[in-house]
Amino acid sequence: KNSQQYKWLKDDLLKTDTKWKFAFFHHPPYTSGRHLSNLKVRALLTPLFRKHGVDIVFSGHNHLYERSYPINSAFTPNDSAVTYVVSGGGGGKLYDFSSNNIWTASASKAHNFCFVNVDGESLDFKALDTDGQVLDKFTILKEEGKYQQYVKNAIPYEQIELERTLPDNITPPVVFLEKGKTVMQGAVKI
């Protein structure tokens, strides 16, 4: 947090008032590919992205395509929900991925590229393979009342972290998050 790069990013996000915000960097904070999620990046940068209204974070590193559900915080309702996209299938050997996590909305072991079209209040996203076939697509509408439709599928960051820390022989719990406390129900040892 004391680096010049972190300070630059924080200042840049504070100063901008653009409707749509994107971040691009190499190591993904959320991925299920061969190179697992970068937990340092997650801990350091994702709170900034939520706080300052970043819409989509693009990264690579894993040779695959993967998109998260929107991820927000249960305890900071004014923060935005952020979607994380890994588009690392640019031509190298492709990696397998695990579907054993709660944040992945879509994943493909395919060479890919992303197409983003922004038109005022609307963002249309497509991930395409090298033959032009659609691997994934979604739309974000920032029109009043419609953004909430997109955010309703958001997964709380706190739930992801709780499940990440459970031993493998514990089934993921049902978690109810309320400001100031976490109530866990349904954790079962198998």
PDB file of C-alpha atoms in Angstrom:
ATOM      1  CA  LYS A   1       0.000   0.000   0.000  1.00  0.00           C
ATOM      2  CA  ASN A   2       2.981   2.274   0.331  1.00  0.00           C
ATOM      3  CA  SER A   3       4.258   1.783  -3.212  1.00  0.00           C
ATOM      4  CA  GLN A   4       4.146   4.557  -5.804  1.00  0.00           C
ATOM      5  CA  GLN A   5       2.107   2.328  -8.099  1.00  0.00           C
ATOM      6  CA  TYR A   6      -0.577   1.707  -5.461  1.00  0.00           C
ATOM      7  CA  LYS A   7      -0.749   5.423  -4.629  1.00  0.00           C
ATOM      8  CA  TRP A   8      -1.047   6.254  -8.340  1.00  0.00           C
ATOM      9  CA  LEU A   9      -3.896   3.761  -8.789  1.00  0.00           C
ATOM     10  CA  LYS A  10      -5.753   5.025  -5.716  1.00  0.00           C
ATOM     11  CA  ASP A  11      -5.351   8.664  -6.788  1.00  0.00           C
ATOM     12  CA  ASP A  12      -6.383   7.887 -10.357  1.00  0.00           C
ATOM     13  CA  LEU A  13      -9.527   6.061  -9.228  1.00  0.00           C
ATOM     14  CA  LEU A  14     -10.382   8.920  -6.842  1.00  0.00           C
ATOM     15  CA  LYS A  15     -10.029  11.576  -9.551  1.00  0.00           C
ATOM     16  CA  THR A  16     -11.976   9.944 -12.340  1.00  0.00           C
ATOM     17  CA  ASP A  17     -15.682  10.483 -12.729  1.00  0.00           C
ATOM     18  CA  THR A  18     -16.168   8.366 -15.846  1.00  0.00           C
ATOM     19  CA  LYS A  19     -19.298   6.245 -16.077  1.00  0.00           C
ATOM     20  CA  TRP A  20     -17.375   3.059 -16.927  1.00  0.00           C
ATOM     21  CA  LYS A  21     -14.142   1.991 -15.231  1.00  0.00           C
ATOM     22  CA  PHE A  22     -11.844  -0.872 -16.188  1.00  0.00           C
ATOM     23  CA  ALA A  23      -8.579  -2.158 -14.771  1.00  0.00           C
ATOM     24  CA  PHE A  24      -6.039  -4.290 -16.628  1.00  0.00           C
ATOM     25  CA  PHE A  25      -3.120  -6.239 -15.160  1.00  0.00           C
ATOM     26  CA  HIS A  26      -1.496  -9.642 -15.377  1.00  0.00           C
ATOM     27  CA  HIS A  27      -2.140 -11.737 -12.221  1.00  0.00           C
ATOM     28  CA  PRO A  28      -5.847 -12.438 -11.600  1.00  0.00           C
ATOM     29  CA  PRO A  29      -7.323 -12.065  -8.112  1.00  0.00           C
ATOM     30  CA  TYR A  30     -10.057 -14.599  -8.993  1.00  0.00           C
ATOM     31  CA  THR A  31      -9.317 -17.613 -11.175  1.00  0.00           C
ATOM     32  CA  SER A  32      -9.533 -21.368 -11.059  1.00  0.00           C
ATOM     33  CA  GLY A  33      -6.844 -22.152 -13.604  1.00  0.00           C
ATOM     34  CA  ARG A  34      -3.432 -23.746 -13.187  1.00  0.00           C
ATOM     35  CA  HIS A  35      -2.076 -20.542 -11.649  1.00  0.00           C
ATOM     36  CA  LEU A  36      -4.454 -20.048  -8.743  1.00  0.00           C
ATOM     37  CA  SER A  37      -5.914 -16.725  -7.628  1.00  0.00           C
ATOM     38  CA  ASN A  38      -3.292 -14.224  -6.552  1.00  0.00           C
ATOM     39  CA  LEU A  39      -4.357 -13.661  -2.950  1.00  0.00           C
ATOM     40  CA  LYS A  40      -2.009 -10.697  -2.450  1.00  0.00           C
ATOM     41  CA  VAL A  41      -3.565  -8.923  -5.430  1.00  0.00           C
ATOM     42  CA  ARG A  42      -7.010  -9.838  -4.112  1.00  0.00           C
ATOM     43  CA  ALA A  43      -6.345  -8.469  -0.631  1.00  0.00           C
ATOM     44  CA  LEU A  44      -4.633  -5.297  -1.818  1.00  0.00           C
ATOM     45  CA  LEU A  45      -6.518  -4.222  -4.928  1.00  0.00           C
ATOM     46  CA  THR A  46     -10.051  -5.608  -4.916  1.00  0.00           C
ATOM     47  CA  PRO A  47     -11.233  -3.355  -2.032  1.00  0.00           C
ATOM     48  CA  LEU A  48     -10.060  -0.342  -4.088  1.00  0.00           C
ATOM     49  CA  PHE A  49     -11.943  -1.558  -7.136  1.00  0.00           C
ATOM     50  CA  ARG A  50     -15.170  -2.024  -5.178  1.00  0.00           C
ATOM     51  CA  LYS A  51     -14.843   1.307  -3.384  1.00  0.00           C
ATOM     52  CA  HIS A  52     -14.152   3.311  -6.532  1.00  0.00           C
ATOM     53  CA  GLY A  53     -16.681   1.772  -8.887  1.00  0.00           C
ATOM     54  CA  VAL A  54     -14.541  -0.325 -11.214  1.00  0.00           C
ATOM     55  CA  ASP A  55     -16.879  -2.299 -13.448  1.00  0.00           C
ATOM     56  CA  ILE A  56     -14.609  -4.967 -14.937  1.00  0.00           C
ATOM     57  CA  VAL A  57     -11.074  -6.094 -14.087  1.00  0.00           C
ATOM     58  CA  PHE A  58      -9.235  -7.828 -16.935  1.00  0.00           C
ATOM     59  CA  SER A  59      -6.216 -10.052 -16.355  1.00  0.00           C
ATOM     60  CA  GLY A  60      -4.366 -12.923 -17.976  1.00  0.00           C
ATOM     61  CA  HIS A  61      -1.705 -15.314 -16.651  1.00  0.00           C
ATOM     62  CA  ASN A  62      -3.926 -18.407 -16.958  1.00  0.00           C
ATOM     63  CA  HIS A  63      -4.229 -19.663 -20.530  1.00  0.00           C
ATOM     64  CA  LEU A  64      -8.037 -19.901 -20.581  1.00  0.00           C
ATOM     65  CA  TYR A  65     -11.159 -17.773 -20.417  1.00  0.00           C
ATOM     66  CA  GLU A  66     -12.957 -17.212 -17.114  1.00  0.00           C
ATOM     67  CA  ARG A  67     -15.476 -14.678 -15.834  1.00  0.00           C
ATOM     68  CA  SER A  68     -16.656 -14.187 -12.287  1.00  0.00           C
ATOM     69  CA  TYR A  69     -20.089 -13.312 -11.092  1.00  0.00           C
ATOM     70  CA  PRO A  70     -20.109  -9.738  -9.844  1.00  0.00           C
ATOM     71  CA  ILE A  71     -18.309  -9.633  -6.487  1.00  0.00           C
ATOM     72  CA  ASN A  72     -19.188  -7.074  -3.826  1.00  0.00           C
ATOM     73  CA  SER A  73     -18.983  -6.709  -0.056  1.00  0.00           C
ATOM     74  CA  ALA A  74     -21.748  -7.613   2.369  1.00  0.00           C
ATOM     75  CA  PHE A  75     -20.542  -4.968   4.817  1.00  0.00           C
ATOM     76  CA  THR A  76     -20.045  -1.968   2.534  1.00  0.00           C
ATOM     77  CA  PRO A  77     -23.307  -1.615   0.585  1.00  0.00           C
ATOM     78  CA  ASN A  78     -22.185   1.613  -1.102  1.00  0.00           C
ATOM     79  CA  ASP A  79     -19.315  -0.197  -2.800  1.00  0.00           C
ATOM     80  CA  SER A  80     -19.883  -1.487  -6.304  1.00  0.00           C
ATOM     81  CA  ALA A  81     -19.904  -5.054  -7.573  1.00  0.00           C
ATOM     82  CA  VAL A  82     -16.917  -5.895  -9.778  1.00  0.00           C
ATOM     83  CA  THR A  83     -16.701  -8.537 -12.511  1.00  0.00           C
ATOM     84  CA  TYR A  84     -13.321 -10.225 -13.026  1.00  0.00           C
ATOM     85  CA  VAL A  85     -12.356 -11.547 -16.461  1.00  0.00           C
ATOM     86  CA  VAL A  86      -9.333 -13.746 -17.198  1.00  0.00           C
ATOM     87  CA  SER A  87      -8.570 -13.713 -20.905  1.00  0.00           C
ATOM     88  CA  GLY A  88      -5.265 -15.522 -21.146  1.00  0.00           C
ATOM     89  CA  GLY A  89      -5.974 -17.730 -24.142  1.00  0.00           C
ATOM     90  CA  GLY A  90      -4.071 -15.651 -26.658  1.00  0.00           C
ATOM     91  CA  GLY A  91      -2.145 -18.455 -28.310  1.00  0.00           C
ATOM     92  CA  GLY A  92      -0.101 -20.461 -25.813  1.00  0.00           C
ATOM     93  CA  LYS A  93      -0.857 -23.944 -24.516  1.00  0.00           C
ATOM     94  CA  LEU A  94      -4.282 -23.931 -22.836  1.00  0.00           C
ATOM     95  CA  TYR A  95      -4.802 -24.789 -19.167  1.00  0.00           C
ATOM     96  CA  ASP A  96      -7.497 -26.795 -17.451  1.00  0.00           C
ATOM     97  CA  PHE A  97      -9.648 -25.125 -14.820  1.00  0.00           C
ATOM     98  CA  SER A  98     -11.557 -26.193 -11.752  1.00  0.00           C
ATOM     99  CA  SER A  99     -15.260 -25.559 -11.549  1.00  0.00           C
ATOM    100  CA  ASN A 100     -15.167 -26.062  -7.799  1.00  0.00           C
ATOM    101  CA  ASN A 101     -15.619 -22.471  -6.666  1.00  0.00           C
ATOM    102  CA  ILE A 102     -18.545 -20.155  -6.142  1.00  0.00           C
ATOM    103  CA  TRP A 103     -17.393 -17.139  -8.113  1.00  0.00           C
ATOM    104  CA  THR A 104     -17.072 -18.553 -11.656  1.00  0.00           C
ATOM    105  CA  ALA A 105     -19.967 -17.593 -13.912  1.00  0.00           C
ATOM    106  CA  SER A 106     -18.337 -18.912 -17.099  1.00  0.00           C
ATOM    107  CA  ALA A 107     -15.088 -20.651 -18.059  1.00  0.00           C
ATOM    108  CA  SER A 108     -13.671 -22.195 -21.244  1.00  0.00           C
ATOM    109  CA  LYS A 109     -10.457 -23.917 -22.148  1.00  0.00           C
ATOM    110  CA  ALA A 110     -10.167 -22.046 -25.440  1.00  0.00           C
ATOM    111  CA  HIS A 111      -8.018 -19.502 -27.231  1.00  0.00           C
ATOM    112  CA  ASN A 112     -10.031 -16.332 -26.901  1.00  0.00           C
ATOM    113  CA  PHE A 113     -10.395 -12.592 -27.097  1.00  0.00           C
ATOM    114  CA  CYS A 114     -12.879 -10.149 -25.601  1.00  0.00           C
ATOM    115  CA  PHE A 115     -15.088  -7.585 -27.281  1.00  0.00           C
ATOM    116  CA  VAL A 116     -16.567  -4.772 -25.182  1.00  0.00           C
ATOM    117  CA  ASN A 117     -19.080  -2.304 -26.597  1.00  0.00           C
ATOM    118  CA  VAL A 118     -20.074   0.659 -24.445  1.00  0.00           C
ATOM    119  CA  ASP A 119     -22.988   2.836 -25.510  1.00  0.00           C
ATOM    120  CA  GLY A 120     -23.976   5.366 -22.858  1.00  0.00           C
ATOM    121  CA  GLU A 121     -25.651   3.455 -20.026  1.00  0.00           C
ATOM    122  CA  SER A 122     -25.147   0.039 -21.626  1.00  0.00           C
ATOM    123  CA  LEU A 123     -22.124  -2.285 -21.771  1.00  0.00           C
ATOM    124  CA  ASP A 124     -22.223  -5.420 -23.923  1.00  0.00           C
ATOM    125  CA  PHE A 125     -19.438  -7.954 -23.413  1.00  0.00           C
ATOM    126  CA  LYS A 126     -18.581 -10.980 -25.528  1.00  0.00           C
ATOM    127  CA  ALA A 127     -15.781 -13.496 -25.208  1.00  0.00           C
ATOM    128  CA  LEU A 128     -15.083 -15.176 -28.557  1.00  0.00           C
ATOM    129  CA  ASP A 129     -12.946 -18.103 -29.598  1.00  0.00           C
ATOM    130  CA  THR A 130     -10.602 -17.851 -32.581  1.00  0.00           C
ATOM    131  CA  ASP A 131     -13.373 -19.027 -34.928  1.00  0.00           C
ATOM    132  CA  GLY A 132     -15.617 -16.195 -33.750  1.00  0.00           C
ATOM    133  CA  GLN A 133     -17.914 -18.457 -31.740  1.00  0.00           C
ATOM    134  CA  VAL A 134     -19.330 -16.844 -28.602  1.00  0.00           C
ATOM    135  CA  LEU A 135     -17.941 -18.415 -25.425  1.00  0.00           C
ATOM    136  CA  ASP A 136     -19.689 -16.036 -23.055  1.00  0.00           C
ATOM    137  CA  LYS A 137     -21.666 -12.821 -23.082  1.00  0.00           C
ATOM    138  CA  PHE A 138     -23.296 -10.476 -20.635  1.00  0.00           C
ATOM    139  CA  THR A 139     -24.725  -6.979 -20.431  1.00  0.00           C
ATOM    140  CA  ILE A 140     -24.491  -4.354 -17.704  1.00  0.00           C
ATOM    141  CA  LEU A 141     -27.111  -1.604 -17.737  1.00  0.00           C
ATOM    142  CA  LYS A 142     -26.480   1.436 -15.577  1.00  0.00           C
ATOM    143  CA  GLU A 143     -29.919   2.903 -16.189  1.00  0.00           C
ATOM    144  CA  GLU A 144     -31.749   3.691 -12.990  1.00  0.00           C
ATOM    145  CA  GLY A 145     -33.271   0.526 -11.561  1.00  0.00           C
ATOM    146  CA  LYS A 146     -31.658  -1.814 -14.112  1.00  0.00           C
ATOM    147  CA  TYR A 147     -28.178  -1.973 -12.547  1.00  0.00           C
ATOM    148  CA  GLN A 148     -29.699  -3.761  -9.580  1.00  0.00           C
ATOM    149  CA  GLN A 149     -30.718  -6.628 -11.882  1.00  0.00           C
ATOM    150  CA  TYR A 150     -27.033  -7.182 -12.650  1.00  0.00           C
ATOM    151  CA  VAL A 151     -25.897  -6.824  -9.046  1.00  0.00           C
ATOM    152  CA  LYS A 152     -28.522  -9.215  -7.646  1.00  0.00           C
ATOM    153  CA  ASN A 153     -26.258 -12.126  -8.638  1.00  0.00           C
ATOM    154  CA  ALA A 154     -23.296 -10.655  -6.777  1.00  0.00           C
ATOM    155  CA  ILE A 155     -21.358 -12.846  -4.402  1.00  0.00           C
ATOM    156  CA  PRO A 156     -20.048 -11.281  -1.189  1.00  0.00           C
ATOM    157  CA  TYR A 157     -16.260 -11.155  -0.980  1.00  0.00           C
ATOM    158  CA  GLU A 158     -16.557 -12.236   2.642  1.00  0.00           C
ATOM    159  CA  GLN A 159     -18.311 -15.482   1.666  1.00  0.00           C
ATOM    160  CA  ILE A 160     -15.569 -16.307  -0.851  1.00  0.00           C
ATOM    161  CA  GLU A 161     -12.918 -15.757   1.815  1.00  0.00           C
ATOM    162  CA  LEU A 162     -14.795 -17.849   4.377  1.00  0.00           C
ATOM    163  CA  GLU A 163     -15.155 -20.779   1.987  1.00  0.00           C
ATOM    164  CA  ARG A 164     -11.508 -20.467   0.903  1.00  0.00           C
ATOM    165  CA  THR A 165     -10.357 -20.982   4.487  1.00  0.00           C
ATOM    166  CA  LEU A 166     -12.468 -24.064   5.230  1.00  0.00           C
ATOM    167  CA  PRO A 167     -10.736 -27.455   5.194  1.00  0.00           C
ATOM    168  CA  ASP A 168     -11.447 -29.627   2.144  1.00  0.00           C
ATOM    169  CA  ASN A 169     -13.483 -32.091   4.190  1.00  0.00           C
ATOM    170  CA  ILE A 170     -16.047 -29.465   5.185  1.00  0.00           C
ATOM    171  CA  THR A 171     -18.902 -28.749   2.797  1.00  0.00           C
ATOM    172  CA  PRO A 172     -19.387 -25.074   1.960  1.00  0.00           C
ATOM    173  CA  PRO A 173     -21.738 -23.578   4.535  1.00  0.00           C
ATOM    174  CA  VAL A 174     -24.793 -21.486   4.063  1.00  0.00           C
ATOM    175  CA  VAL A 175     -23.681 -18.096   5.273  1.00  0.00           C
ATOM    176  CA  PHE A 176     -25.894 -15.236   6.334  1.00  0.00           C
ATOM    177  CA  LEU A 177     -24.002 -11.982   6.469  1.00  0.00           C
ATOM    178  CA  GLU A 178     -25.242  -9.064   8.489  1.00  0.00           C
ATOM    179  CA  LYS A 179     -23.330  -5.932   9.321  1.00  0.00           C
ATOM    180  CA  GLY A 180     -21.136  -6.678  12.291  1.00  0.00           C
ATOM    181  CA  LYS A 181     -21.658 -10.441  12.456  1.00  0.00           C
ATOM    182  CA  THR A 182     -21.556 -13.621  10.416  1.00  0.00           C
ATOM    183  CA  VAL A 183     -23.948 -16.477  11.110  1.00  0.00           C
ATOM    184  CA  MET A 184     -22.937 -19.822   9.611  1.00  0.00           C
ATOM    185  CA  GLN A 185     -25.419 -22.618   9.106  1.00  0.00           C
ATOM    186  CA  GLY A 186     -24.971 -25.974   7.483  1.00  0.00           C
ATOM    187  CA  ALA A 187     -21.227 -26.616   7.739  1.00  0.00           C
ATOM    188  CA  VAL A 188     -20.984 -30.389   7.718  1.00  0.00           C
ATOM    189  CA  LYS A 189     -17.896 -32.520   8.096  1.00  0.00           C
ATOM    190  CA  ILE A 190     -17.829 -35.320   5.516  1.00  0.00           C
TER     191      ILE A 190
END
